[in-house]
CSV table of C-alpha atoms in Angstrom, one decimal:
chain,number,residue,atom,x,y,z
A,1,UNK,CA,0.0,0.1,0.3
A,2,UNK,CA,1.2,3.4,-1.1
A,3,UNK,CA,1.7,6.5,1.3
A,4,UNK,CA,-1.0,8.5,-1.0
A,5,UNK,CA,-3.4,5.8,-0.4
A,6,UNK,CA,-2.6,5.6,3.4
A,7,UNK,CA,-3.5,9.6,3.3
A,8,UNK,CA,-6.0,9.6,1.5
A,9,UNK,CA,-7.8,6.4,4.2
A,10,UNK,CA,-6.9,8.9,7.2
A,11,UNK,CA,-8.2,11.9,5.4
A,12,UNK,CA,-12.0,9.7,4.8
A,13,UNK,CA,-11.7,8.2,8.0
A,14,UNK,CA,-11.2,11.9,9.7
A,15,UNK,CA,-14.0,13.5,7.6
A,16,UNK,CA,-16.4,10.9,9.1
A,17,UNK,CA,-15.1,10.9,12.2
A,18,UNK,CA,-15.4,15.0,11.9
A,19,UNK,CA,-19.8,14.3,11.3
A,20,UNK,CA,-21.5,15.4,15.0
A,21,UNK,CA,-24.0,12.5,15.6
A,22,UNK,CA,-27.1,14.5,17.2
A,23,UNK,CA,-29.1,12.3,19.4
A,24,UNK,CA,-31.1,10.1,17.1
A,25,UNK,CA,-35.0,11.2,17.2
A,26,UNK,CA,-34.3,15.0,17.6
A,27,UNK,CA,-32.9,14.6,14.0
A,28,UNK,CA,-35.1,12.2,12.6
A,29,UNK,CA,-37.4,15.2,13.5
A,30,UNK,CA,-35.1,17.9,12.4
A,31,UNK,CA,-34.8,16.6,9.0
A,32,UNK,CA,-38.9,15.9,8.7
A,33,UNK,CA,-39.4,18.9,9.6
A,34,UNK,CA,-37.9,20.1,6.7
A,35,UNK,CA,-38.3,17.9,4.1
A,36,UNK,CA,-40.6,18.6,0.5
A,37,UNK,CA,-41.5,15.0,0.0
A,38,UNK,CA,-41.2,11.6,1.5
A,39,UNK,CA,-38.3,10.4,2.9
A,40,UNK,CA,-37.3,6.5,2.9
A,41,UNK,CA,-35.2,5.0,5.3
A,42,UNK,CA,-32.2,5.1,3.3
A,43,UNK,CA,-32.2,8.3,2.7
A,44,UNK,CA,-32.8,9.3,7.0
A,45,UNK,CA,-30.0,7.3,8.2
A,46,UNK,CA,-27.7,8.9,5.8
A,47,UNK,CA,-29.3,12.3,7.2
A,48,UNK,CA,-28.7,11.3,11.1
A,49,UNK,CA,-25.5,8.9,10.2
A,50,UNK,CA,-27.3,6.2,11.9
A,51,UNK,CA,-28.2,2.9,11.2
A,52,UNK,CA,-31.5,1.5,9.0
A,53,UNK,CA,-32.6,-0.7,12.0
A,54,UNK,CA,-31.7,2.5,14.2
A,55,UNK,CA,-33.9,4.6,12.6
A,56,UNK,CA,-36.3,2.4,11.2
A,57,UNK,CA,-37.2,1.8,15.0
A,58,UNK,CA,-36.6,5.3,16.1
A,59,UNK,CA,-39.4,6.4,13.5
A,60,UNK,CA,-41.7,4.0,14.8
A,61,UNK,CA,-41.5,5.1,18.3
A,62,UNK,CA,-41.9,8.8,17.5
A,63,UNK,CA,-45.2,7.6,15.3
A,64,UNK,CA,-46.6,5.7,18.7
A,65,UNK,CA,-44.9,9.0,20.7
A,66,UNK,CA,-47.4,11.4,18.9
A,67,UNK,CA,-50.0,9.0,18.7
A,68,UNK,CA,-50.0,8.6,22.4
A,69,UNK,CA,-49.9,12.4,23.5
A,70,UNK,CA,-52.2,13.4,21.0
A,71,UNK,CA,-50.7,15.8,18.9
A,72,UNK,CA,-51.7,18.2,16.0
A,73,UNK,CA,-50.0,16.2,13.6
A,74,UNK,CA,-48.7,12.6,13.0
A,75,UNK,CA,-45.6,10.7,10.9
A,76,UNK,CA,-46.6,8.5,8.2
A,77,UNK,CA,-44.9,6.5,5.7
A,78,UNK,CA,-46.8,7.0,2.7
A,79,UNK,CA,-45.7,6.5,-0.9
A,80,UNK,CA,-42.2,4.7,0.1
A,81,UNK,CA,-41.0,7.6,2.4
A,82,UNK,CA,-42.0,9.1,5.7
A,83,UNK,CA,-43.6,12.5,6.5
A,84,UNK,CA,-45.6,14.7,8.6
A,85,UNK,CA,-49.6,15.0,8.5
A,86,UNK,CA,-51.5,16.9,9.8
A,87,UNK,CA,-54.1,14.4,11.4
A,88,UNK,CA,-57.4,13.8,9.9
A,89,UNK,CA,-59.7,15.3,12.2
A,90,UNK,CA,-57.7,19.0,12.4
A,91,UNK,CA,-57.6,18.9,8.7
A,92,UNK,CA,-60.5,21.5,8.2
A,93,UNK,CA,-58.6,24.2,11.3
A,94,UNK,CA,-55.6,23.7,8.2
A,95,UNK,CA,-57.9,24.1,5.3
A,96,UNK,CA,-59.0,27.7,6.7
A,97,UNK,CA,-56.1,28.9,7.6
A,98,UNK,CA,-54.0,27.5,4.2
A,99,UNK,CA,-57.1,28.3,1.8
A,100,UNK,CA,-59.2,30.9,2.9
A,101,UNK,CA,-62.2,29.3,3.0
A,102,UNK,CA,-61.8,28.3,-0.5
A,103,UNK,CA,-62.2,25.0,-1.3
A,104,UNK,CA,-59.5,23.5,-4.5
A,105,UNK,CA,-60.9,20.1,-4.9
A,106,UNK,CA,-61.4,18.4,-8.1
A,107,UNK,CA,-64.3,18.4,-10.2
A,108,UNK,CA,-66.6,14.9,-10.6
A,109,UNK,CA,-65.0,14.6,-13.6
A,110,UNK,CA,-61.5,15.0,-12.7
A,111,UNK,CA,-62.1,12.2,-9.8
A,112,UNK,CA,-64.2,9.6,-12.0
A,113,UNK,CA,-61.2,9.8,-15.1
A,114,UNK,CA,-58.8,9.6,-12.1
A,115,UNK,CA,-60.3,6.4,-11.0
A,116,UNK,CA,-59.9,5.0,-14.3
A,117,UNK,CA,-56.6,5.9,-14.4
A,118,UNK,CA,-56.2,4.3,-11.5
A,119,UNK,CA,-57.1,0.7,-11.7
A,120,UNK,CA,-56.9,0.5,-15.6
A,121,UNK,CA,-52.8,1.7,-15.6
A,122,UNK,CA,-51.1,2.3,-18.2
A,123,UNK,CA,-53.9,3.3,-20.1
A,124,UNK,CA,-54.2,5.6,-23.1
A,125,UNK,CA,-56.7,8.9,-22.8
A,126,UNK,CA,-59.0,7.1,-25.6
A,127,UNK,CA,-59.4,4.0,-23.5
A,128,UNK,CA,-60.4,6.0,-20.8
A,129,UNK,CA,-62.7,7.8,-22.6
A,130,UNK,CA,-64.4,4.6,-23.4
A,131,UNK,CA,-64.8,3.2,-20.3
A,132,UNK,CA,-66.3,7.3,-19.3
A,133,UNK,CA,-68.3,7.7,-22.4
A,134,UNK,CA,-66.7,11.9,-22.9
A,135,UNK,CA,-63.8,13.5,-24.4
A,136,UNK,CA,-61.2,12.9,-21.7
A,137,UNK,CA,-58.3,15.3,-22.6
A,138,UNK,CA,-59.2,18.2,-20.7
A,139,UNK,CA,-59.8,16.5,-17.8
A,140,UNK,CA,-55.6,14.3,-18.4
A,141,UNK,CA,-54.7,17.8,-19.0
A,142,UNK,CA,-56.5,18.8,-15.6
A,143,UNK,CA,-54.3,15.8,-13.8
A,144,UNK,CA,-51.3,15.7,-15.6
A,145,UNK,CA,-50.7,19.7,-14.8
A,146,UNK,CA,-51.8,19.0,-10.9
A,147,UNK,CA,-48.9,16.2,-10.7
A,148,UNK,CA,-51.5,13.0,-10.4
A,149,UNK,CA,-51.1,11.7,-13.6
A,150,UNK,CA,-48.1,10.8,-15.7
A,151,UNK,CA,-47.0,10.0,-19.1
A,152,UNK,CA,-45.7,6.2,-18.7
A,153,UNK,CA,-44.5,5.3,-22.3
A,154,UNK,CA,-46.6,4.0,-25.7
A,155,UNK,CA,-48.6,1.4,-26.6
A,156,UNK,CA,-46.6,-0.6,-28.6
A,157,UNK,CA,-50.0,-1.4,-31.0
A,158,UNK,CA,-51.6,2.0,-31.8
A,159,UNK,CA,-48.0,4.1,-30.5
A,160,UNK,CA,-50.9,6.3,-28.2
A,161,UNK,CA,-49.2,7.8,-24.7
A,162,UNK,CA,-50.3,5.9,-22.0
A,163,UNK,CA,-50.9,7.3,-18.7
A,164,UNK,CA,-50.3,6.3,-15.0
A,165,UNK,CA,-50.7,7.8,-11.8
A,166,UNK,CA,-47.9,9.7,-9.9
A,167,UNK,CA,-46.4,8.2,-6.4
A,168,UNK,CA,-47.8,12.3,-5.6
A,169,UNK,CA,-50.7,10.5,-6.0
A,170,UNK,CA,-50.0,7.8,-3.8
A,171,UNK,CA,-49.2,10.5,-1.1
A,172,UNK,CA,-52.1,12.9,-1.3
A,173,UNK,CA,-54.8,9.4,-1.0
A,174,UNK,CA,-52.5,8.3,2.3
A,175,UNK,CA,-51.7,4.5,0.7
A,176,UNK,CA,-48.2,3.1,0.0
A,177,UNK,CA,-48.6,1.3,-3.5
A,178,UNK,CA,-51.5,0.2,-5.6
A,179,UNK,CA,-52.1,-3.0,-4.1
A,180,UNK,CA,-53.6,-1.0,-1.5
A,181,UNK,CA,-56.6,0.6,-3.5
A,182,UNK,CA,-59.9,-0.9,-2.9
A,183,UNK,CA,-60.5,-4.2,-5.4
A,184,UNK,CA,-63.0,-2.4,-7.3
A,185,UNK,CA,-60.9,-2.6,-11.0
A,186,UNK,CA,-63.3,-6.0,-11.6
A,187,UNK,CA,-66.6,-4.2,-11.7
A,188,UNK,CA,-64.9,-0.9,-14.0
A,189,UNK,CA,-66.2,-2.0,-17.7
A,190,UNK,CA,-63.2,-2.6,-20.3
A,191,UNK,CA,-63.0,-1.4,-24.2
A,192,UNK,CA,-65.0,-4.2,-24.9
A,193,UNK,CA,-67.7,-3.8,-22.8
A,194,UNK,CA,-68.7,-0.4,-23.8
A,195,UNK,CA,-68.6,-1.4,-27.4
A,196,UNK,CA,-71.0,-4.5,-26.4
A,197,UNK,CA,-73.3,-1.7,-24.6
A,198,UNK,CA,-73.3,0.6,-27.9
A,199,UNK,CA,-74.2,-1.7,-30.1
A,200,UNK,CA,-77.1,-3.3,-27.8
A,201,UNK,CA,-78.4,0.8,-28.0
A,202,UNK,CA,-78.5,1.1,-31.2
A,203,UNK,CA,-80.0,-1.9,-31.8
A,204,UNK,CA,-83.0,-1.7,-29.4
A,205,UNK,CA,-86.0,-0.1,-30.8
A,206,UNK,CA,-86.5,3.9,-29.4
A,207,UNK,CA,-88.5,4.8,-27.0
A,208,UNK,CA,-91.4,6.6,-27.7
A,209,UNK,CA,-91.4,9.7,-26.8
A,210,UNK,CA,-93.7,11.0,-23.8
A,211,UNK,CA,-95.5,13.1,-25.6
A,212,UNK,CA,-96.6,10.4,-28.3
A,213,UNK,CA,-97.6,9.1,-24.9
A,214,UNK,CA,-100.0,11.4,-24.3
A,215,UNK,CA,-101.2,11.8,-27.7
A,216,UNK,CA,-101.9,8.5,-28.1
A,217,UNK,CA,-104.0,8.2,-24.7
A,218,UNK,CA,-105.9,11.5,-25.8
A,219,UNK,CA,-106.9,10.0,-28.9
A,220,UNK,CA,-107.9,7.0,-27.2
A,221,UNK,CA,-109.8,8.6,-24.7
């Protein structure tokens, strides 16, 4: 081993030892307080300088402590990482403060489109339109702008852009993976079912107009 290699190892060791290690739980709280997105176990362990196992144990202890003391916030593992959230029972208070009484909610059309994407992903706009029975181009742009939906490549057969839900979507609904979504997918109609329904409607005889029925009744009298 050369002298230069020994000097490099000495410098690296010295730099590592110079990093001060604060008490684990307060250190985790300090890092999580300034995080703008969920942080996974490994990232937090690197930030505070503790082994991953100890970090996970400390995080779970913080969760239990916050729950026991009834704090207005909670620490949750969502979308593959840890982050602070307002407790559900205090959401109205925070909404009033942040939104000043105004609700920034998705429209019914956007919610329906988002549900189709969530359960049918990766899915093209045309297929979402077929399932919903209306054009969804504008709604999809809204979902993309809000970061709830993202592109997921192209369809090999048609070349159409495919879309899927984002990690931000998981974060917003409070789950760690799509496997935690309710089992609703089997009940959503597919494109084939939609086309069959259209054929049935097209072949069915037209229902008599209400005005025609009234006129017929009058004539019989």
